[in-house]
Amino acid sequence: MIVSMTLNGKKIADEVSPDMTLFQFVRKHGCYSVKCGCETTNCGLCTVFLDDQPVLSCAVLVARVSGHKVETLEGLQKEAEEFGRFIADQGAEQCGFCNPGMIMNAIAMFRELEEPTDEQIKQYLAGNLCRCSGYEGQLRGIHDFMEYKKGGVSCES
């Protein structure tokens, strides 16, 4: 079957098998920031935006996405780069494997909530598995980013 969608602002169409996941599709089309660590929707590494909402691409059949808009970190470079500096500044990117999913969910949070509370931040990041940092660096980076957006701090990186 042929599916068509807008991937990172570019209209594409491709022949796919009925069991192909959105994760497999975006990787096939060069979106290597999207990773798969579990294939069971437990790690958050495969997070993409589907019509501006975060979804786990390992659990979505690409056939269901035909006609929709999909964004990966590659399509959100400006937002990702701006926020990612704050995560890196806190040393919360030790191995970097979880960063793309973590950043995607943080971007979704900032788009939805102007000043999220610690509890809301933890809820947004709850589905992201990070084996290195213990999440405290990400939390500090998010707080620093929120201060930066208010004009209070700058990023050293």
PDB file of C-alpha atoms in Angstrom:
ATOM      1  CA  MET A   1       0.000   0.000   0.000  1.00  0.00           C
ATOM      2  CA  ILE A   2       1.057   3.585  -0.543  1.00  0.00           C
ATOM      3  CA  VAL A   3       1.022   6.094   2.283  1.00  0.00           C
ATOM      4  CA  SER A   4       1.539   9.808   1.991  1.00  0.00           C
ATOM      5  CA  MET A   5       2.182  12.333   4.700  1.00  0.00           C
ATOM      6  CA  THR A   6       4.014  15.503   5.527  1.00  0.00           C
ATOM      7  CA  LEU A   7       7.242  14.535   7.287  1.00  0.00           C
ATOM      8  CA  ASN A   8       9.146  17.474   8.760  1.00  0.00           C
ATOM      9  CA  GLY A   9       7.443  19.872   6.363  1.00  0.00           C
ATOM     10  CA  LYS A  10       8.042  17.789   3.246  1.00  0.00           C
ATOM     11  CA  LYS A  11       5.279  15.867   1.475  1.00  0.00           C
ATOM     12  CA  ILE A  12       6.290  12.272   0.846  1.00  0.00           C
ATOM     13  CA  ALA A  13       4.636   9.130  -0.440  1.00  0.00           C
ATOM     14  CA  ASP A  14       6.029   5.632  -0.228  1.00  0.00           C
ATOM     15  CA  GLU A  15       5.095   1.998  -0.649  1.00  0.00           C
ATOM     16  CA  VAL A  16       4.854   0.272   2.754  1.00  0.00           C
ATOM     17  CA  SER A  17       3.899  -3.104   4.128  1.00  0.00           C
ATOM     18  CA  PRO A  18       0.709  -3.261   6.220  1.00  0.00           C
ATOM     19  CA  ASP A  19       2.670  -4.059   9.384  1.00  0.00           C
ATOM     20  CA  MET A  20       5.263  -1.265   9.087  1.00  0.00           C
ATOM     21  CA  THR A  21       5.374   1.036  12.090  1.00  0.00           C
ATOM     22  CA  LEU A  22       5.757   4.781  11.982  1.00  0.00           C
ATOM     23  CA  PHE A  23       9.130   4.292  13.708  1.00  0.00           C
ATOM     24  CA  GLN A  24      10.376   2.123  10.846  1.00  0.00           C
ATOM     25  CA  PHE A  25       9.025   4.577   8.277  1.00  0.00           C
ATOM     26  CA  VAL A  26      10.679   7.710   9.698  1.00  0.00           C
ATOM     27  CA  ARG A  27      13.992   5.879  10.117  1.00  0.00           C
ATOM     28  CA  LYS A  28      13.732   4.701   6.496  1.00  0.00           C
ATOM     29  CA  HIS A  29      13.355   8.356   5.522  1.00  0.00           C
ATOM     30  CA  GLY A  30      16.474   9.507   7.341  1.00  0.00           C
ATOM     31  CA  CYS A  31      15.078  10.573  10.703  1.00  0.00           C
ATOM     32  CA  TYR A  32      17.734   8.933  12.849  1.00  0.00           C
ATOM     33  CA  SER A  33      16.969  10.926  15.990  1.00  0.00           C
ATOM     34  CA  VAL A  34      13.989   8.593  16.440  1.00  0.00           C
ATOM     35  CA  LYS A  35      15.231   5.533  18.281  1.00  0.00           C
ATOM     36  CA  CYS A  36      13.661   2.354  19.558  1.00  0.00           C
ATOM     37  CA  GLY A  37      14.751   0.960  22.872  1.00  0.00           C
ATOM     38  CA  CYS A  38      11.895  -1.331  23.819  1.00  0.00           C
ATOM     39  CA  GLU A  39       9.269  -1.843  21.074  1.00  0.00           C
ATOM     40  CA  THR A  40       6.681  -1.928  23.881  1.00  0.00           C
ATOM     41  CA  THR A  41       5.932   1.802  24.413  1.00  0.00           C
ATOM     42  CA  ASN A  42       7.887   1.906  27.675  1.00  0.00           C
ATOM     43  CA  CYS A  43      10.959   3.996  26.920  1.00  0.00           C
ATOM     44  CA  GLY A  44       9.847   7.135  25.032  1.00  0.00           C
ATOM     45  CA  LEU A  45      12.849   7.031  22.680  1.00  0.00           C
ATOM     46  CA  CYS A  46      10.630   6.828  19.608  1.00  0.00           C
ATOM     47  CA  THR A  47       8.546   9.941  20.404  1.00  0.00           C
ATOM     48  CA  VAL A  48       7.440  11.965  17.367  1.00  0.00           C
ATOM     49  CA  PHE A  49       4.738  14.569  16.867  1.00  0.00           C
ATOM     50  CA  LEU A  50       1.684  13.382  14.976  1.00  0.00           C
ATOM     51  CA  ASP A  51      -0.441  16.401  14.111  1.00  0.00           C
ATOM     52  CA  ASP A  52       1.422  18.321  16.851  1.00  0.00           C
ATOM     53  CA  GLN A  53       0.789  15.688  19.554  1.00  0.00           C
ATOM     54  CA  PRO A  54       3.540  13.457  20.962  1.00  0.00           C
ATOM     55  CA  VAL A  55       3.074   9.767  20.120  1.00  0.00           C
ATOM     56  CA  LEU A  56       5.219   6.679  20.463  1.00  0.00           C
ATOM     57  CA  SER A  57       6.045   5.787  16.876  1.00  0.00           C
ATOM     58  CA  CYS A  58       6.836   2.151  17.687  1.00  0.00           C
ATOM     59  CA  ALA A  59       3.150   1.619  18.504  1.00  0.00           C
ATOM     60  CA  VAL A  60       1.594   3.367  15.485  1.00  0.00           C
ATOM     61  CA  LEU A  61       1.121   1.632  12.161  1.00  0.00           C
ATOM     62  CA  VAL A  62       2.274   3.944   9.390  1.00  0.00           C
ATOM     63  CA  ALA A  63      -0.902   3.172   7.413  1.00  0.00           C
ATOM     64  CA  ARG A  64      -2.866   5.050  10.104  1.00  0.00           C
ATOM     65  CA  VAL A  65      -0.736   8.136   9.566  1.00  0.00           C
ATOM     66  CA  SER A  66      -1.430   8.580   5.863  1.00  0.00           C
ATOM     67  CA  GLY A  67      -2.594  12.127   5.180  1.00  0.00           C
ATOM     68  CA  HIS A  68      -1.263  13.468   8.485  1.00  0.00           C
ATOM     69  CA  LYS A  69       1.667  15.626   9.598  1.00  0.00           C
ATOM     70  CA  VAL A  70       4.639  14.008  11.373  1.00  0.00           C
ATOM     71  CA  GLU A  71       7.532  15.882  12.943  1.00  0.00           C
ATOM     72  CA  THR A  72      10.733  14.483  14.361  1.00  0.00           C
ATOM     73  CA  LEU A  73      13.627  16.204  16.058  1.00  0.00           C
ATOM     74  CA  GLU A  74      15.152  16.779  12.615  1.00  0.00           C
ATOM     75  CA  GLY A  75      12.160  18.979  11.778  1.00  0.00           C
ATOM     76  CA  LEU A  76      12.300  20.878  15.061  1.00  0.00           C
ATOM     77  CA  GLN A  77      15.972  21.827  15.041  1.00  0.00           C
ATOM     78  CA  LYS A  78      15.578  25.415  16.224  1.00  0.00           C
ATOM     79  CA  GLU A  79      13.382  24.551  19.211  1.00  0.00           C
ATOM     80  CA  ALA A  80      15.426  21.459  20.009  1.00  0.00           C
ATOM     81  CA  GLU A  81      18.762  23.229  19.812  1.00  0.00           C
ATOM     82  CA  GLU A  82      17.632  26.095  22.012  1.00  0.00           C
ATOM     83  CA  PHE A  83      16.294  23.816  24.744  1.00  0.00           C
ATOM     84  CA  GLY A  84      18.920  21.070  24.344  1.00  0.00           C
ATOM     85  CA  ARG A  85      21.725  23.438  25.345  1.00  0.00           C
ATOM     86  CA  PHE A  86      20.209  23.691  28.800  1.00  0.00           C
ATOM     87  CA  ILE A  87      20.022  19.917  29.191  1.00  0.00           C
ATOM     88  CA  ALA A  88      23.652  19.591  28.088  1.00  0.00           C
ATOM     89  CA  ASP A  89      24.722  22.400  30.426  1.00  0.00           C
ATOM     90  CA  GLN A  90      23.398  20.346  33.345  1.00  0.00           C
ATOM     91  CA  GLY A  91      25.272  17.215  32.261  1.00  0.00           C
ATOM     92  CA  ALA A  92      21.982  15.419  31.672  1.00  0.00           C
ATOM     93  CA  GLU A  93      23.014  14.036  28.306  1.00  0.00           C
ATOM     94  CA  GLN A  94      25.593  11.557  29.505  1.00  0.00           C
ATOM     95  CA  CYS A  95      25.133   8.939  26.803  1.00  0.00           C
ATOM     96  CA  GLY A  96      22.663  10.972  24.748  1.00  0.00           C
ATOM     97  CA  PHE A  97      20.493   8.001  23.798  1.00  0.00           C
ATOM     98  CA  CYS A  98      17.354   9.266  25.550  1.00  0.00           C
ATOM     99  CA  ASN A  99      17.808  12.929  24.600  1.00  0.00           C
ATOM    100  CA  PRO A 100      15.717  13.008  21.418  1.00  0.00           C
ATOM    101  CA  GLY A 101      12.628  11.531  23.089  1.00  0.00           C
ATOM    102  CA  MET A 102      13.172  13.634  26.204  1.00  0.00           C
ATOM    103  CA  ILE A 103      13.516  16.822  24.141  1.00  0.00           C
ATOM    104  CA  MET A 104      10.427  15.984  22.049  1.00  0.00           C
ATOM    105  CA  ASN A 105       8.337  15.601  25.198  1.00  0.00           C
ATOM    106  CA  ALA A 106       9.776  18.763  26.746  1.00  0.00           C
ATOM    107  CA  ILE A 107       8.910  20.710  23.567  1.00  0.00           C
ATOM    108  CA  ALA A 108       5.371  19.315  23.730  1.00  0.00           C
ATOM    109  CA  MET A 109       5.145  20.378  27.361  1.00  0.00           C
ATOM    110  CA  PHE A 110       6.375  23.913  26.672  1.00  0.00           C
ATOM    111  CA  ARG A 111       3.927  24.254  23.791  1.00  0.00           C
ATOM    112  CA  GLU A 112       1.070  23.282  26.098  1.00  0.00           C
ATOM    113  CA  LEU A 113       2.108  24.770  29.458  1.00  0.00           C
ATOM    114  CA  GLU A 114       3.661  28.185  29.859  1.00  0.00           C
ATOM    115  CA  GLU A 115       5.042  27.610  33.361  1.00  0.00           C
ATOM    116  CA  PRO A 116       4.795  23.921  34.250  1.00  0.00           C
ATOM    117  CA  THR A 117       5.086  22.869  37.877  1.00  0.00           C
ATOM    118  CA  ASP A 118       7.576  20.213  38.961  1.00  0.00           C
ATOM    119  CA  GLU A 119       4.728  17.702  39.080  1.00  0.00           C
ATOM    120  CA  GLN A 120       3.662  18.560  35.515  1.00  0.00           C
ATOM    121  CA  ILE A 121       7.275  18.320  34.313  1.00  0.00           C
ATOM    122  CA  LYS A 122       7.601  14.888  35.892  1.00  0.00           C
ATOM    123  CA  GLN A 123       4.348  13.786  34.261  1.00  0.00           C
ATOM    124  CA  TYR A 124       5.602  14.832  30.818  1.00  0.00           C
ATOM    125  CA  LEU A 125       8.938  13.100  31.286  1.00  0.00           C
ATOM    126  CA  ALA A 126       7.540   9.994  33.022  1.00  0.00           C
ATOM    127  CA  GLY A 127       7.442   7.943  29.818  1.00  0.00           C
ATOM    128  CA  ASN A 128      11.101   8.607  28.988  1.00  0.00           C
ATOM    129  CA  LEU A 129      13.618   6.042  30.115  1.00  0.00           C
ATOM    130  CA  CYS A 130      17.013   7.464  31.055  1.00  0.00           C
ATOM    131  CA  ARG A 131      19.500   5.018  32.490  1.00  0.00           C
ATOM    132  CA  CYS A 132      22.322   7.495  33.098  1.00  0.00           C
ATOM    133  CA  SER A 133      21.226  10.683  34.785  1.00  0.00           C
ATOM    134  CA  GLY A 134      18.500  10.064  37.333  1.00  0.00           C
ATOM    135  CA  TYR A 135      16.407  12.849  35.772  1.00  0.00           C
ATOM    136  CA  GLU A 136      17.648  15.558  38.145  1.00  0.00           C
ATOM    137  CA  GLY A 137      19.809  17.128  35.428  1.00  0.00           C
ATOM    138  CA  GLN A 138      16.863  17.241  33.048  1.00  0.00           C
ATOM    139  CA  LEU A 139      14.735  18.861  35.745  1.00  0.00           C
ATOM    140  CA  ARG A 140      17.420  21.486  36.440  1.00  0.00           C
ATOM    141  CA  GLY A 141      17.813  22.089  32.693  1.00  0.00           C
ATOM    142  CA  ILE A 142      14.070  22.611  32.301  1.00  0.00           C
ATOM    143  CA  HIS A 143      14.040  25.095  35.184  1.00  0.00           C
ATOM    144  CA  ASP A 144      17.030  26.949  33.709  1.00  0.00           C
ATOM    145  CA  PHE A 145      15.310  27.043  30.316  1.00  0.00           C
ATOM    146  CA  MET A 146      12.144  28.475  31.867  1.00  0.00           C
ATOM    147  CA  GLU A 147      14.229  31.182  33.587  1.00  0.00           C
ATOM    148  CA  TYR A 148      15.995  31.912  30.291  1.00  0.00           C
ATOM    149  CA  LYS A 149      12.629  32.310  28.535  1.00  0.00           C
ATOM    150  CA  LYS A 150      11.640  34.829  31.206  1.00  0.00           C
ATOM    151  CA  GLY A 151      14.936  36.670  30.621  1.00  0.00           C
ATOM    152  CA  GLY A 152      16.526  35.547  33.906  1.00  0.00           C
ATOM    153  CA  VAL A 153      19.498  33.347  32.971  1.00  0.00           C
ATOM    154  CA  SER A 154      21.660  32.541  30.013  1.00  0.00           C
ATOM    155  CA  CYS A 155      23.093  29.263  28.835  1.00  0.00           C
ATOM    156  CA  GLU A 156      26.851  28.915  29.139  1.00  0.00           C
ATOM    157  CA  SER A 157      27.163  26.499  26.181  1.00  0.00           C
TER     158      SER A 157
END
